[in-house]
XYZ file of C-alpha atoms in Angstrom:
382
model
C -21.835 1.911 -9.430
C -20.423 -0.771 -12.253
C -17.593 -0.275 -14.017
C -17.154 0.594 -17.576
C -17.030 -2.020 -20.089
C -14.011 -2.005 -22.259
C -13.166 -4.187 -25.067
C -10.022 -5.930 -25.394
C -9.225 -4.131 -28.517
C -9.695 -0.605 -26.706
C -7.088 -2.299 -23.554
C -4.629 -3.000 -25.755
C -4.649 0.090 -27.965
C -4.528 1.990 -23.851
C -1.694 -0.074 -22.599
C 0.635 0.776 -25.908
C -0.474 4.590 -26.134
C -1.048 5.284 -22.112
C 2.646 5.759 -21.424
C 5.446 7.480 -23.221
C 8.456 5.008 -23.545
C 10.914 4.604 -20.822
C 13.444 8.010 -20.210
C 16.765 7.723 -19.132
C 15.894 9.778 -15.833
C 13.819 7.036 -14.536
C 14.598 4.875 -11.063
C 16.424 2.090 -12.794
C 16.246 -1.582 -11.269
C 18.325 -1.572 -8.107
C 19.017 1.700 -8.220
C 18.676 3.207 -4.585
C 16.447 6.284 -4.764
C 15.252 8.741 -1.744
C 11.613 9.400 -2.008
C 11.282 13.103 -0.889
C 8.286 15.535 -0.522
C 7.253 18.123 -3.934
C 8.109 21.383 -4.097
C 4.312 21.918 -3.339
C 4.892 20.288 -0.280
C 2.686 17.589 -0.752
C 3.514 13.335 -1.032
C 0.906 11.256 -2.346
C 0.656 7.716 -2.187
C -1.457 5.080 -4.282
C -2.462 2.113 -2.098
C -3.612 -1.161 -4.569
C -4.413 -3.883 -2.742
C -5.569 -7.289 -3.719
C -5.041 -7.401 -7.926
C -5.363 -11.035 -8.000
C -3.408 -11.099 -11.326
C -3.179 -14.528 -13.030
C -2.698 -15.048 -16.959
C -4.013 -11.585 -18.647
C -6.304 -11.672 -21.012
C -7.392 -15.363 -20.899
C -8.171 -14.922 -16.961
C -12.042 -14.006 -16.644
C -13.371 -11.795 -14.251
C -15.141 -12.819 -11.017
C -18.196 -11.228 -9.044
C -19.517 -8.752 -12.205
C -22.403 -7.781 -13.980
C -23.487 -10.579 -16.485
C -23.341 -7.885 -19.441
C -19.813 -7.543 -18.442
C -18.272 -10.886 -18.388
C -17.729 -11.825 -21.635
C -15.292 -8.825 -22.155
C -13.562 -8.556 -18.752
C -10.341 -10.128 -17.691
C -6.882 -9.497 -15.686
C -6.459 -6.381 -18.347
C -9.204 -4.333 -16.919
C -7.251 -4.557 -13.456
C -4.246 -2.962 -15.795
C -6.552 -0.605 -17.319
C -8.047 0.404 -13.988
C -4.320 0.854 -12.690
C -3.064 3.005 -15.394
C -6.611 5.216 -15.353
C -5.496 5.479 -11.347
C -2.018 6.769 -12.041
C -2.225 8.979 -15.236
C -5.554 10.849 -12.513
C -4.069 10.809 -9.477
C -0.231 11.125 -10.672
C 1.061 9.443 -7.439
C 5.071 9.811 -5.942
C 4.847 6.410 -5.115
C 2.294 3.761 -5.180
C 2.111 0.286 -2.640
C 1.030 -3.097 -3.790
C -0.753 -4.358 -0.188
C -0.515 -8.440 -1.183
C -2.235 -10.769 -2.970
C -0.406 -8.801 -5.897
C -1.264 -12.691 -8.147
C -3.258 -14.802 -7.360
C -1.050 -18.484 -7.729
C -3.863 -20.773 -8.146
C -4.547 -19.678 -10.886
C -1.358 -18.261 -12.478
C 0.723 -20.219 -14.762
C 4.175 -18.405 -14.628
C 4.428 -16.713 -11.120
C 7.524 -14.229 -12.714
C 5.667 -13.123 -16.144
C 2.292 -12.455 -13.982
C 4.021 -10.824 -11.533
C 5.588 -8.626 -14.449
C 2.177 -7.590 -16.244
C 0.639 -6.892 -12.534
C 3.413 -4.300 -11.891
C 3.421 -3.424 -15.427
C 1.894 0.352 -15.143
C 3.942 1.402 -11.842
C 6.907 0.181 -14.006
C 5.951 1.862 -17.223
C 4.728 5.200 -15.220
C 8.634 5.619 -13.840
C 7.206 6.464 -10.437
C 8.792 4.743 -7.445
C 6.300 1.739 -5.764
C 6.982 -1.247 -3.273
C 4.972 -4.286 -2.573
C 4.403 -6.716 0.009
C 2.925 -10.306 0.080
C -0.265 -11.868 0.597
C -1.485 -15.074 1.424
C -1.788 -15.993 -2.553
C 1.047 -14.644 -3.694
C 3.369 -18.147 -3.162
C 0.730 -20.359 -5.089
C 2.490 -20.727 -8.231
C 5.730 -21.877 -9.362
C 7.943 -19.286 -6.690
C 7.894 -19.625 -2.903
C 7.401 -16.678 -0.641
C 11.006 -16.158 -1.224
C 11.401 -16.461 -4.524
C 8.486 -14.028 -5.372
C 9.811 -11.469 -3.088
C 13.416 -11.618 -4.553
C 11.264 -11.373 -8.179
C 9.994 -8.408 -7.273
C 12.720 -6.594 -5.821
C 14.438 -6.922 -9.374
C 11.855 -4.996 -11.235
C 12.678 -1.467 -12.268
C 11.411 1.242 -10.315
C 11.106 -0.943 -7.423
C 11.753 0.231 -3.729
C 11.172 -3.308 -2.327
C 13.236 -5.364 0.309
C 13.559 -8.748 0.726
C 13.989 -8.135 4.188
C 16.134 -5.338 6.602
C 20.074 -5.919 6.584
C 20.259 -4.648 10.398
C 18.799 -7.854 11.791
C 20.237 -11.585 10.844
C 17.156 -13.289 11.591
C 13.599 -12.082 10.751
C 9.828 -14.191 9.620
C 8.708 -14.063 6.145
C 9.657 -11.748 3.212
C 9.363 -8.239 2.519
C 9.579 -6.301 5.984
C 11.852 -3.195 5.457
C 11.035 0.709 5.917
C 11.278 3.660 3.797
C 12.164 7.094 4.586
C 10.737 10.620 3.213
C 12.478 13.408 3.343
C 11.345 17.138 3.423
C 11.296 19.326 0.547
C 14.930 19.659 -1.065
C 16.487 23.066 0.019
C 14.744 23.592 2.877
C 15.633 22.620 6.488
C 14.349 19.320 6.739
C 15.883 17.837 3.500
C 17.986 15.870 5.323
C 15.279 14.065 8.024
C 12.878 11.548 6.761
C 9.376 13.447 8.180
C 7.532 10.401 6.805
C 8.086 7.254 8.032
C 7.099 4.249 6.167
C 6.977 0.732 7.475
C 6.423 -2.540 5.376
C 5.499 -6.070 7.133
C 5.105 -9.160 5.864
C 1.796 -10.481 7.657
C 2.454 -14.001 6.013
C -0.304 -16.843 4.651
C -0.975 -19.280 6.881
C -0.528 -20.991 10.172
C 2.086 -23.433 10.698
C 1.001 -24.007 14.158
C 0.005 -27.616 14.896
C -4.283 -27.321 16.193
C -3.905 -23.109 15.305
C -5.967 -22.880 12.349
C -6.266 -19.286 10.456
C -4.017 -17.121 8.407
C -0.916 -16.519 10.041
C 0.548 -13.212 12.113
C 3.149 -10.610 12.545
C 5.542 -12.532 14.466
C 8.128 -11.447 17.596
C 10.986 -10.841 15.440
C 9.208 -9.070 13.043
C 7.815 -6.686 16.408
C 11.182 -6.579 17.302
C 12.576 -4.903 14.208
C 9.769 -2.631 13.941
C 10.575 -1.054 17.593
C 14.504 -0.803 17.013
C 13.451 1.320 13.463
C 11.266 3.546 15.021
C 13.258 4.355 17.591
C 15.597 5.050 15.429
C 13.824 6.780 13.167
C 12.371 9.051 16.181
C 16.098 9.585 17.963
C 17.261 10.981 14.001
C 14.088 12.991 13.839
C 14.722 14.454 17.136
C 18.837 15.575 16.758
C 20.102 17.995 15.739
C 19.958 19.932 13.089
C 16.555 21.345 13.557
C 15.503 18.967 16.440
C 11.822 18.105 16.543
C 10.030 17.822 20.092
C 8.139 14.201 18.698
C 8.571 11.589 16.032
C 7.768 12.378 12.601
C 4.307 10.413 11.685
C 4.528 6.843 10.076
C 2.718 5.091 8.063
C 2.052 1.137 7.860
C 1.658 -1.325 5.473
C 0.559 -5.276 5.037
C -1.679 -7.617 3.921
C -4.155 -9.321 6.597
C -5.738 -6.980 9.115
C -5.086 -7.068 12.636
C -7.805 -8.238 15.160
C -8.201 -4.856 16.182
C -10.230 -4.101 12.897
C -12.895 -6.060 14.749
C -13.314 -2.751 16.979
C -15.814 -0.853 14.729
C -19.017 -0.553 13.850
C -20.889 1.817 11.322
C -20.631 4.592 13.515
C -16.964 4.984 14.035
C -15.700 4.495 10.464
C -15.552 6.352 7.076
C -16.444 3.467 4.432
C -18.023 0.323 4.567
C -18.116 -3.096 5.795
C -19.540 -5.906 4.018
C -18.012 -9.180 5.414
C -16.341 -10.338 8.408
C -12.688 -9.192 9.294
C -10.413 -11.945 8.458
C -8.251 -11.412 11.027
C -5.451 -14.103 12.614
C -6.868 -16.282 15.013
C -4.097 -15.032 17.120
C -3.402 -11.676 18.583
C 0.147 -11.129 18.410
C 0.319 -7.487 20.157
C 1.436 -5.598 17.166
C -1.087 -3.430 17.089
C 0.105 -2.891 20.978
C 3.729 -2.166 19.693
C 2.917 0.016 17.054
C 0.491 1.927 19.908
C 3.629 2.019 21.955
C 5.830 3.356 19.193
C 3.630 6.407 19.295
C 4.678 7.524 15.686
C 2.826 5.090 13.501
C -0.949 7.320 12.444
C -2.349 5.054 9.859
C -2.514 0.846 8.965
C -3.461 0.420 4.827
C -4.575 -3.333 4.256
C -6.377 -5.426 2.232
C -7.595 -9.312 2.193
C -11.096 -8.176 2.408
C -12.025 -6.938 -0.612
C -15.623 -5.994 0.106
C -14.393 -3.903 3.118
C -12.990 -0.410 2.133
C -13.431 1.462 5.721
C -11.038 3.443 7.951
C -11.130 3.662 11.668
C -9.410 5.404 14.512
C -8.775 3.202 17.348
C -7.020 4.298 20.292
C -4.929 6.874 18.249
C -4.037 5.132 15.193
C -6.361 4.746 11.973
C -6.945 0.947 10.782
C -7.471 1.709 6.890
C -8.550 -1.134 3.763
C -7.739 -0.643 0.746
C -10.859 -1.871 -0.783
C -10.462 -4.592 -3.780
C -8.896 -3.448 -6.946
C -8.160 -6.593 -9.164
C -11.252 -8.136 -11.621
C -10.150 -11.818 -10.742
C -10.601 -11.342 -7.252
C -13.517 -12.107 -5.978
C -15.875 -9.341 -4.976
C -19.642 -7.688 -5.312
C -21.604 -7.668 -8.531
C -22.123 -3.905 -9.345
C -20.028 -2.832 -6.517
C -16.810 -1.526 -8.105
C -13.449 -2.247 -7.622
C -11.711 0.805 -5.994
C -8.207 2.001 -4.965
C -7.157 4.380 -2.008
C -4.873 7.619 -1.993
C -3.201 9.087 0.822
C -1.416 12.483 0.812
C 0.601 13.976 3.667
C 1.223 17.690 3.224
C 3.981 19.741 4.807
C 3.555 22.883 6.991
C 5.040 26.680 6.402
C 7.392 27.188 9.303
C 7.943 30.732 10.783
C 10.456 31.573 7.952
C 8.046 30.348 5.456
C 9.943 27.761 4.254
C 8.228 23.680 4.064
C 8.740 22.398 7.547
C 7.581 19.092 9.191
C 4.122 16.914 8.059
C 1.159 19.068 9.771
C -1.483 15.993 7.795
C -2.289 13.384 6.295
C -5.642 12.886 4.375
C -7.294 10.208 2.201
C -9.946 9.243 -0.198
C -10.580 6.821 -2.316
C -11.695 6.153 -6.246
C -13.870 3.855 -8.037
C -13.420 2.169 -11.115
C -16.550 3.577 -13.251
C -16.351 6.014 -16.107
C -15.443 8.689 -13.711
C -13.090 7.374 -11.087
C -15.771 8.936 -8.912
C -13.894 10.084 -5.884
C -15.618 9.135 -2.248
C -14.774 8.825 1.076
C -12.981 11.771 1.761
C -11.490 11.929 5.418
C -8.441 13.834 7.402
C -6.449 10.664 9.043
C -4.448 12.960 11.494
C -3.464 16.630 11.879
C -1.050 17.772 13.789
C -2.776 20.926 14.994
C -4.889 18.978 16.519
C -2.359 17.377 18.833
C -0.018 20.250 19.462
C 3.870 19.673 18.524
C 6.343 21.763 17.201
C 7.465 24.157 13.561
């Protein structure tokens, strides 16, 4: 399917009219702010990976339909993100990297403003972590990632205060709690984990994109052991680890383990993987709580797997200046967890998490519709 063609007349009058002007209830910038499950029992997450932002309107589109060039730039990747948010009305959305793209982007900070724009404006809580394009402008890897944890409504960390030395920029985690007034309002029962999966190699005769590194492994395994010793105290102790989800840029090597008969989506180039296999994907396996990976970096892949207990999820490519597939449209990914009824009837722990995905055409057609994990299905406890 293509996606609609909007004038730049029509994207303005959306941007100013989409969303109502900032309240004072909103997550204001540094603000720390517990992201918790609805009263429905239900947390849903927008995963946009791969916007490719550069200058707004004077940045043209790439890979489209040559009756839609001439009116498509960076602002239908804002119109497609505020369409996503105003249907799918998100608690928290994730940038997954290459948020800009800095080749092309004159003013890393104001692009980086106008691509966050629409999580900002919504007042819904979002995080972000770095891709391999991010740098390319006039910040380093540093200096984007301290930009970005300024912003308002921002849940993004430059890096985890309980470890002095870490690689890269942007690896932190994020707890969920359960429903407020029930039992588990005090554990997180979601578990999110954010790693920066860096650019490129620095290693002298290693060519590739670059990899989660030791210390970066490290960290991960004293957090979610952490995480699962909290989960499983008192009160209310839980026989396992609450489920986590993870989140970064370049896919692991293990995304190489599929073909069209074990995933939900498609594949339509080759994984660009590290050229080195780190053993995260081995750590995370030995963690035992992490269910799901959301990339992107390939923006004509959009599949999820399972692979030896853990799904390895794209995103699929959102922005319009990224490259992509002429008449194949951009697309975003949503993931929900949802709660179970203990024996009191009250929300209890996650029982599963589901996901889909939606297109940018006049419909946000909705496809790919597939149960990640379930906890029925494994057991465990109320």
């Amino acid at each position: 399917m293509s996606m609609p063609v909007l004038s730049p007349l029509f994207l303005i009058l959306l941007f100013s009219l989409t969303f109502p002007p900032t309240k004072s209830t909103a997550v204001q910038r540094n603000h720390p702010v517990r992201l918790t499950f609805g009263k429905d029992g239900e947390f849903k997450i927008l995963q946009v990976a791969d916007m490719h932002y550069a200058n707004g309107k004077d940045t043209p589109c790439e890979d489209v339909l040559p009756q839609q060039i001439s009116s498509c730039s960076d602002l239908n990747t804002t119109a497609f993100l505020r369409r996503m948010i105003l249907a799918e009305k998100p608690d928290f959305i994730v940038f997954t990297g290459d948020n800009i793209f800095g080749f092309d982007t004159a003013d890393a900070a104001k692009s980086l403003n106008a691509a966050f724009a629409p999580a900002i404006a919504s007042n819904i809580p979002w995080a972000a972590v770095l891709g391999n394009h991010d740098q390319q402008s006039t910040l380093s890897r540093k200096g984007v990632m301290k930009h970005i944890i300024g912003l308002k409504n921002t849940l993004s960390k430059v890096n985890p205060s309980e470890v002095k030395t870490i690689d890269g920029f942007g690896n932190y985690n994020l707890e969920v709690g359960g429903v407020k007034g029930s039992d588990f309002e005090n554990k997180s029962v979601l578990n999110l984990y954010f790693l920066d999966s860096g650019d490129y190699s620095t290693v002298p005769r290693i060519v590739g994109y670059s990899w989660i590194k030791p210390s970066q492994q490290f960290w991960f395994q004293l957090t979610s052991a952490k995480l699962k010793r909290a989960y499983m105290e008192k009160p209310f102790p839980q026989k396992t680890a609450a489920p986590g989800l993870t989140f970064f840029h370049i896919p692991l090597p293990e995304f190489s383990n599929f073909d069209a008969s074990n995933y939900t989506g498609v594949r339509q180039e080759e994984i660009s993987s590290p050229p080195v296999n780190s053993g995260f994907f081995t750590a995370m396996v030995e963690a035992g709580d992490v269910k799901a990976v959301f990339t992107g970096h390939d923006h004509l892949n959009d599949f999820c797997g399972l692979f030896t207990g853990i799904n390895l999820c794209y995103g699929g490519g959102f922005g319009y200046h990224a490259y992509g597939k002429a008449g194949w449209s951009r697309r975003a990914r949503v993931v929900v967890a949802n709660l179970e009824r203990t024996a009191k009837g009250n929300w209890g722990s996650v029982k599963s998490i589901r996901t889909w995905k939606r297109l940018d055409d006049k419909h946000l057609t909705r496809i790919d519709s597939q149960v990640l994990w379930n906890k029925s299905s494994l057991g465990g406890d109320l």
